[in-house]
Protein backbone atom coordinates (compact mmCIF):
# COMPACT_ATOMS: atom_id res chain seq x y z
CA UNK A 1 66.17 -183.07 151.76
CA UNK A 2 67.04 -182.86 148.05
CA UNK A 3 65.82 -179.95 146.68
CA UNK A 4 62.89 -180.13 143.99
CA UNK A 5 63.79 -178.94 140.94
CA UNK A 6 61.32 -176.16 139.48
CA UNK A 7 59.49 -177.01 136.33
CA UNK A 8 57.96 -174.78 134.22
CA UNK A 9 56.38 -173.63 130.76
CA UNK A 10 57.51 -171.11 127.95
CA UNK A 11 55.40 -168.49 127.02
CA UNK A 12 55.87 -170.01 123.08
CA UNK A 13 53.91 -173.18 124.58
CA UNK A 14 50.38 -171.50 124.33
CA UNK A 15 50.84 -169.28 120.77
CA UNK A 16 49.15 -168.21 119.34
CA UNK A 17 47.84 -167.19 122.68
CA UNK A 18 49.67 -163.97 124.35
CA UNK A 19 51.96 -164.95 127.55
CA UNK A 20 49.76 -164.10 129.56
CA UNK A 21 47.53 -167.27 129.28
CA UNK A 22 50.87 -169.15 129.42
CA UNK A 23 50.58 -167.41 133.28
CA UNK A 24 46.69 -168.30 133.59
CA UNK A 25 47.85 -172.34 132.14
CA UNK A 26 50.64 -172.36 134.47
CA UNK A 27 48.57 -171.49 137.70
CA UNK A 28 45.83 -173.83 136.74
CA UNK A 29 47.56 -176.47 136.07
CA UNK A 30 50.18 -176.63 138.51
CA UNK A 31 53.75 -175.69 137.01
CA UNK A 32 55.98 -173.81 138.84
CA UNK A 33 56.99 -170.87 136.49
CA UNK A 34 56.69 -169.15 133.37
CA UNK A 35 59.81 -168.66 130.70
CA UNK A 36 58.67 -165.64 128.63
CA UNK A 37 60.11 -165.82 125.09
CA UNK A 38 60.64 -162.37 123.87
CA UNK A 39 59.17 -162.13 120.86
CA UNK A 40 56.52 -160.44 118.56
CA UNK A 41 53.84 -161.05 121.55
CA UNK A 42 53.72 -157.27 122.22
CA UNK A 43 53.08 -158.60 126.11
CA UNK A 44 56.19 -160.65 126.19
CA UNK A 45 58.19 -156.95 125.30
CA UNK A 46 56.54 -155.36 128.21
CA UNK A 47 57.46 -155.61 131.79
CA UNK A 48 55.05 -154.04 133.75
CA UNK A 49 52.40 -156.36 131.89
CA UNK A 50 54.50 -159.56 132.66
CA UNK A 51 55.00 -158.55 136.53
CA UNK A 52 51.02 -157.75 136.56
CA UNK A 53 50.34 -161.17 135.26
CA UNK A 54 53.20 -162.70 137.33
CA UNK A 55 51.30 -161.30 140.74
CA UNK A 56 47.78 -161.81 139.33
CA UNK A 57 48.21 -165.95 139.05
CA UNK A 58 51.13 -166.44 141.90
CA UNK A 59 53.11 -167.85 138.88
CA UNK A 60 56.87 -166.66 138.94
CA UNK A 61 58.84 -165.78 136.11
CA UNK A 62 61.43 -168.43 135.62
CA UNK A 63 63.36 -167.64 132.94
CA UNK A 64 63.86 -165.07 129.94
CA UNK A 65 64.49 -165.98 126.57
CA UNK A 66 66.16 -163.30 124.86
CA UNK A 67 64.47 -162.25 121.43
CA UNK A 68 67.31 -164.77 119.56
CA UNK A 69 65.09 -165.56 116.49
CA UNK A 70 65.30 -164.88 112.88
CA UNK A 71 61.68 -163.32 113.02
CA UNK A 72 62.84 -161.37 116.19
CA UNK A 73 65.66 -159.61 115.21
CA UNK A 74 64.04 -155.78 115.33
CA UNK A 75 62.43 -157.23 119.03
CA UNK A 76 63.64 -153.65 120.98
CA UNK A 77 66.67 -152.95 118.76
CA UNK A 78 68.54 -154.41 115.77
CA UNK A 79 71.51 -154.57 117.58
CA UNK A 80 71.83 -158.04 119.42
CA UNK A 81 74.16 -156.96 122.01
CA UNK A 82 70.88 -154.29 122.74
CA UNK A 83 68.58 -157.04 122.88
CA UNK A 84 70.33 -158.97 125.08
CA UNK A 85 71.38 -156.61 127.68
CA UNK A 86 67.65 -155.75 127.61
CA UNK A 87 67.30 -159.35 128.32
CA UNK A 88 68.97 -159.33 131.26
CA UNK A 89 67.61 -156.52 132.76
CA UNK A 90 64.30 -158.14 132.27
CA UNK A 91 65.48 -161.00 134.34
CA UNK A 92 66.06 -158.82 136.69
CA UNK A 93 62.90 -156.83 137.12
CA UNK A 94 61.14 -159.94 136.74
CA UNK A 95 63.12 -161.96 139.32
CA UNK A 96 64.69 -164.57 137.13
CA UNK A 97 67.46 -166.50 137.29
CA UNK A 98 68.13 -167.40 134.03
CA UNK A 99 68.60 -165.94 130.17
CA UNK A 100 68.61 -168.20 127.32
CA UNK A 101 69.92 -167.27 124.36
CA UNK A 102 70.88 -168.45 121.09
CA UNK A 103 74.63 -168.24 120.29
CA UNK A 104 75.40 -165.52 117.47
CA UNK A 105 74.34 -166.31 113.68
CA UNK A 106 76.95 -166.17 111.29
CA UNK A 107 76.18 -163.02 109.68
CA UNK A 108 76.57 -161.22 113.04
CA UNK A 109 80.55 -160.47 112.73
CA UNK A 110 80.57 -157.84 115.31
CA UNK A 111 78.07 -159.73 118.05
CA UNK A 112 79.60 -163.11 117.23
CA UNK A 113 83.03 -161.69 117.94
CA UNK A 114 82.62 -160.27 121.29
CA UNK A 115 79.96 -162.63 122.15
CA UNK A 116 81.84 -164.70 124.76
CA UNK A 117 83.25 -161.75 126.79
CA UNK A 118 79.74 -160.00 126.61
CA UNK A 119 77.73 -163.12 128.19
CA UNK A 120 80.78 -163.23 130.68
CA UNK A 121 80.42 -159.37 131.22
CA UNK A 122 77.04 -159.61 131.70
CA UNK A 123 76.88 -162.68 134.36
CA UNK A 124 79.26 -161.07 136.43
CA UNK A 125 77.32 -157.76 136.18
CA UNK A 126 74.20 -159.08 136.95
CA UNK A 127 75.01 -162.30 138.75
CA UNK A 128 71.93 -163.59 135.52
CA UNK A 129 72.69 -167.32 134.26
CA UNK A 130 73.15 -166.30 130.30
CA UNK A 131 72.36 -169.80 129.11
CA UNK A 132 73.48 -170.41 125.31
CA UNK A 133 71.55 -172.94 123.46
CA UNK A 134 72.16 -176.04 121.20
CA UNK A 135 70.66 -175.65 117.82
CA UNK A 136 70.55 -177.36 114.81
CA UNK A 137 71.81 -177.00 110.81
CA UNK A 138 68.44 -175.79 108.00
CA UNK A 139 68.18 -176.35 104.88
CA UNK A 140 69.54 -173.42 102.63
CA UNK A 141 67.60 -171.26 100.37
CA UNK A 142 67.43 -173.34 97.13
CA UNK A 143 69.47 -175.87 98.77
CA UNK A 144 68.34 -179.76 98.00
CA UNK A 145 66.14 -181.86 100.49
CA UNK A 146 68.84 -183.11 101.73
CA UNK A 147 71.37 -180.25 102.42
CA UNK A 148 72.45 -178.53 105.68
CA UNK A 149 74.50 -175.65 106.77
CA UNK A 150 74.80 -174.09 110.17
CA UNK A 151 73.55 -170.61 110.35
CA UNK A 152 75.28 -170.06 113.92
CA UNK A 153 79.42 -169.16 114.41
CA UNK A 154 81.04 -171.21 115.26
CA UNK A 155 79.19 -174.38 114.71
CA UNK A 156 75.19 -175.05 116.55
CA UNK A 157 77.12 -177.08 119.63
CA UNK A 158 77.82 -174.41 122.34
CA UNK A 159 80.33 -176.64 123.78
CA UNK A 160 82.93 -176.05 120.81
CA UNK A 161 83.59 -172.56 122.64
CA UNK A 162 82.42 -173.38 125.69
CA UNK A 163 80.33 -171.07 128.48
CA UNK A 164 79.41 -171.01 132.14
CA UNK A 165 75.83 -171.72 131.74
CA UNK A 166 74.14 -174.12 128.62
CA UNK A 167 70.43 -174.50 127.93
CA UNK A 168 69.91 -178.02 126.72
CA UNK A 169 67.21 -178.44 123.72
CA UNK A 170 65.42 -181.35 123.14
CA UNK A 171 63.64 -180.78 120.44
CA UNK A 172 66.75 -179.35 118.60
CA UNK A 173 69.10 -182.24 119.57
CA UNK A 174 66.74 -184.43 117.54
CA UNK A 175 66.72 -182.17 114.29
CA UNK A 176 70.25 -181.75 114.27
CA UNK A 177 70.67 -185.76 114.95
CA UNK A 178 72.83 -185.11 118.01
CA UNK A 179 72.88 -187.56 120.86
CA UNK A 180 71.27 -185.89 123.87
CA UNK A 181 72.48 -187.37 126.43
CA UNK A 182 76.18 -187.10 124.88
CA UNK A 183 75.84 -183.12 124.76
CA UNK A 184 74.88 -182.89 128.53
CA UNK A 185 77.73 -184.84 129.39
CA UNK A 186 79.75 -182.10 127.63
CA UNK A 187 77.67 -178.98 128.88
CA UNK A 188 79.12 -181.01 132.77
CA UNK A 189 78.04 -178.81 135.44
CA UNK A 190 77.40 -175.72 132.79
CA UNK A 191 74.12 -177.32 132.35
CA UNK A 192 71.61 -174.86 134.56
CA UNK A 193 68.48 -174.75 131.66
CA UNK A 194 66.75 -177.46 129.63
CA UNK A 195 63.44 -176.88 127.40
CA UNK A 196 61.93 -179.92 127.38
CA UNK A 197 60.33 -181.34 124.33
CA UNK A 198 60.63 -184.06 121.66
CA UNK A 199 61.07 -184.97 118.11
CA UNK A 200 61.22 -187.59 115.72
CA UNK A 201 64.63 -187.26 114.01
CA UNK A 202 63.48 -185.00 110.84
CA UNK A 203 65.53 -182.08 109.61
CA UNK A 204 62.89 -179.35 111.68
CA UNK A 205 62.27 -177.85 115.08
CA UNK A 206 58.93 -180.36 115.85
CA UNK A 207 58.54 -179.32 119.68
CA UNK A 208 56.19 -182.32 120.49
CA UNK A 209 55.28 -183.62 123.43
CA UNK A 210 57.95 -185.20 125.58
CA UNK A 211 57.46 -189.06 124.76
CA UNK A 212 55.75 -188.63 121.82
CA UNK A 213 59.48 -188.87 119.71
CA UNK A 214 62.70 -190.54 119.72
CA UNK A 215 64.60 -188.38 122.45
CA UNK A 216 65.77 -189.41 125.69
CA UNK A 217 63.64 -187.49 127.70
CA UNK A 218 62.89 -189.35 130.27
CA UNK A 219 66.39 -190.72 130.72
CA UNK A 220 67.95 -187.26 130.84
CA UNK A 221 65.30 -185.97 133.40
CA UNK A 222 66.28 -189.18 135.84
CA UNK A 223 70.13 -188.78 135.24
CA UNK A 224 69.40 -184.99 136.17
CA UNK A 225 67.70 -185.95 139.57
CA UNK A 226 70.89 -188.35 140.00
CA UNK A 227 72.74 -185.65 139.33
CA UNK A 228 73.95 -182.33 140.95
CA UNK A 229 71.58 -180.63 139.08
CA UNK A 230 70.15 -177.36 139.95
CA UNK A 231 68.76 -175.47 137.26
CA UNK A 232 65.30 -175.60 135.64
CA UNK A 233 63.18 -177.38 133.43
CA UNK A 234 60.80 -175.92 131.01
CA UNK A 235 58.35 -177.17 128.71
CA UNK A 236 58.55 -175.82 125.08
CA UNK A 237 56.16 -177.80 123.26
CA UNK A 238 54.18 -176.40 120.16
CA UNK A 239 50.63 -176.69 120.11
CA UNK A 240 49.43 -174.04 118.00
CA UNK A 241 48.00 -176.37 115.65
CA UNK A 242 45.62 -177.45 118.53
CA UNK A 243 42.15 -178.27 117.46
CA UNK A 244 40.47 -176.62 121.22
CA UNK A 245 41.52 -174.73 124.10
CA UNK A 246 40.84 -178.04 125.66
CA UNK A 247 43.32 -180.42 123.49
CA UNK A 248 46.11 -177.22 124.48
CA UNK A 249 45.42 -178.12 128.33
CA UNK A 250 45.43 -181.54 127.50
CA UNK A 251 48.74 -181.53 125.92
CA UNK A 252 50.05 -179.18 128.60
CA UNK A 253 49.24 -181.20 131.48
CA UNK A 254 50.73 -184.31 130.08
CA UNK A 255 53.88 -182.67 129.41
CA UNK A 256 53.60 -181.66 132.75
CA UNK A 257 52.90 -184.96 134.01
CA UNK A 258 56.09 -186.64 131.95
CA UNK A 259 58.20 -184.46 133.67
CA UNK A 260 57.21 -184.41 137.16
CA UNK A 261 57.13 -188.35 136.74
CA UNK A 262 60.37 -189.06 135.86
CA UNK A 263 61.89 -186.07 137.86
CA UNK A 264 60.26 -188.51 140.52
CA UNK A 265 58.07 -185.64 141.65
């Protein structure tokens, strides 16, 4: 019997709401796991709150995305090798299989040059999936409409260094205009994480619903089920500009629904 692969939903799916309604969404309506994004959410910092939450609803923590953001970078220490070392001890209280986390930005000399043996350190360590992300080239301060530059060493594709374990981005694929389905042919069997969401090709990190853009979702999801795949699928849609509580759900469960569809589920 093939094995069903697990979807589930980040914790950055339900802000402005705290994780642990992403825990209370999850159980209600029907996903199979929380990713906790590590981030100003004073919950998301604290473990003993996530594994109450995690036993309260049944809901299992999936995945841990380590505090990777611009607006995150004091998130438990300004030292990023800190942060993610805390990141994968998290996975490991929690029960999680997987870190995400963004590769270094440039500014990060120190971080950016030991990055690939830490991640490598740290998987063996731990036996942790430390997932790097695809990203995507912003516009500069004072820079035109039209101007780029990566922020991340050496580029935003994680395959120019190349890792063990990639988390593939929808949503940042289709702001950085690169072909999907192209980079998970590179990431080969690396790929263990996607966060699955949309876009429509402009210059910014949309997050939409899956179908709702111009990325292959749904063709990536059945090439994964045709596929040796075995990681995990998460939903990282933004609805924080959601009218209701009910819209949210609404959203939620379709995104839900797009996935298990097409992951013939």
């Amino acid at each position: 019997m093939v094995q069903q692969i697990p979807v589930g939903i980040s914790t950055a799916s339900v802000w402005p709401l705290r994780a642990g309604a992403a825990f209370e969404m999850a159980a209600d309506l029907g996903y199979d796991g929380v990713e906790v994004m590590i981030w100003a959410d004073p919950v998301s910092q604290d473990i003993s709150a996530l594994r109450r939450w995690s036993r309260r609803t049944g809901v299992p923590v999936l995945s841990i995305h380590s505090p990777s953001l611009l607006i995150t970078q004091r998130v438990w220490s300004p030292d990023p090798e800190v942060r993610l070392r805390m990141s994968v001890d998290a996975a490991l209280e929690l029960g999680a299989r997987t870190v995400v986390v963004h590769p270094p930005f440039r500014w990060q000399r120190r971080y950016g040059d030991a990055f690939g043996d830490l991640v490598d350190e740290l998987e063996e360590s731990s036996g942790i999936e430390v997932a790097v992300e695809n990203m995507f080239k912003v516009r500069p301060p004072g820079g035109s409409r039209t101007s780029r530059v990566s922020a991340f060493r050496p580029s935003i594709d994680p395959t120019d260094v190349g890792f063990r374990h990639y988390t593939l981005d929808l949503s940042h694929t289709a702001a950085a205009g690169m072909d999907a389905l192209a980079l998970a042919e590179r990431m080969g069997s690396g790929l263990t994480h996607v966060h699955l969401a949309d876009g429509t090709g402009l210059p910014k990190d949309e997050h939409l619903v899956p179908g709702r853009g111009i990325e292959p979702c749904a063709e990536l999801l059945e090439k994964l089920v045709n596929s040796d795949f075995s990681g995990q699928i998460v939903l990282e849609i933004n609805t924080r500009r959601s009218p209701s509580a009910a819209q949210r759900s609404r959203d939620l469960a379709e995104s839900l629904l797009f996935a298990r569809f097409h992951l013939g589920q």
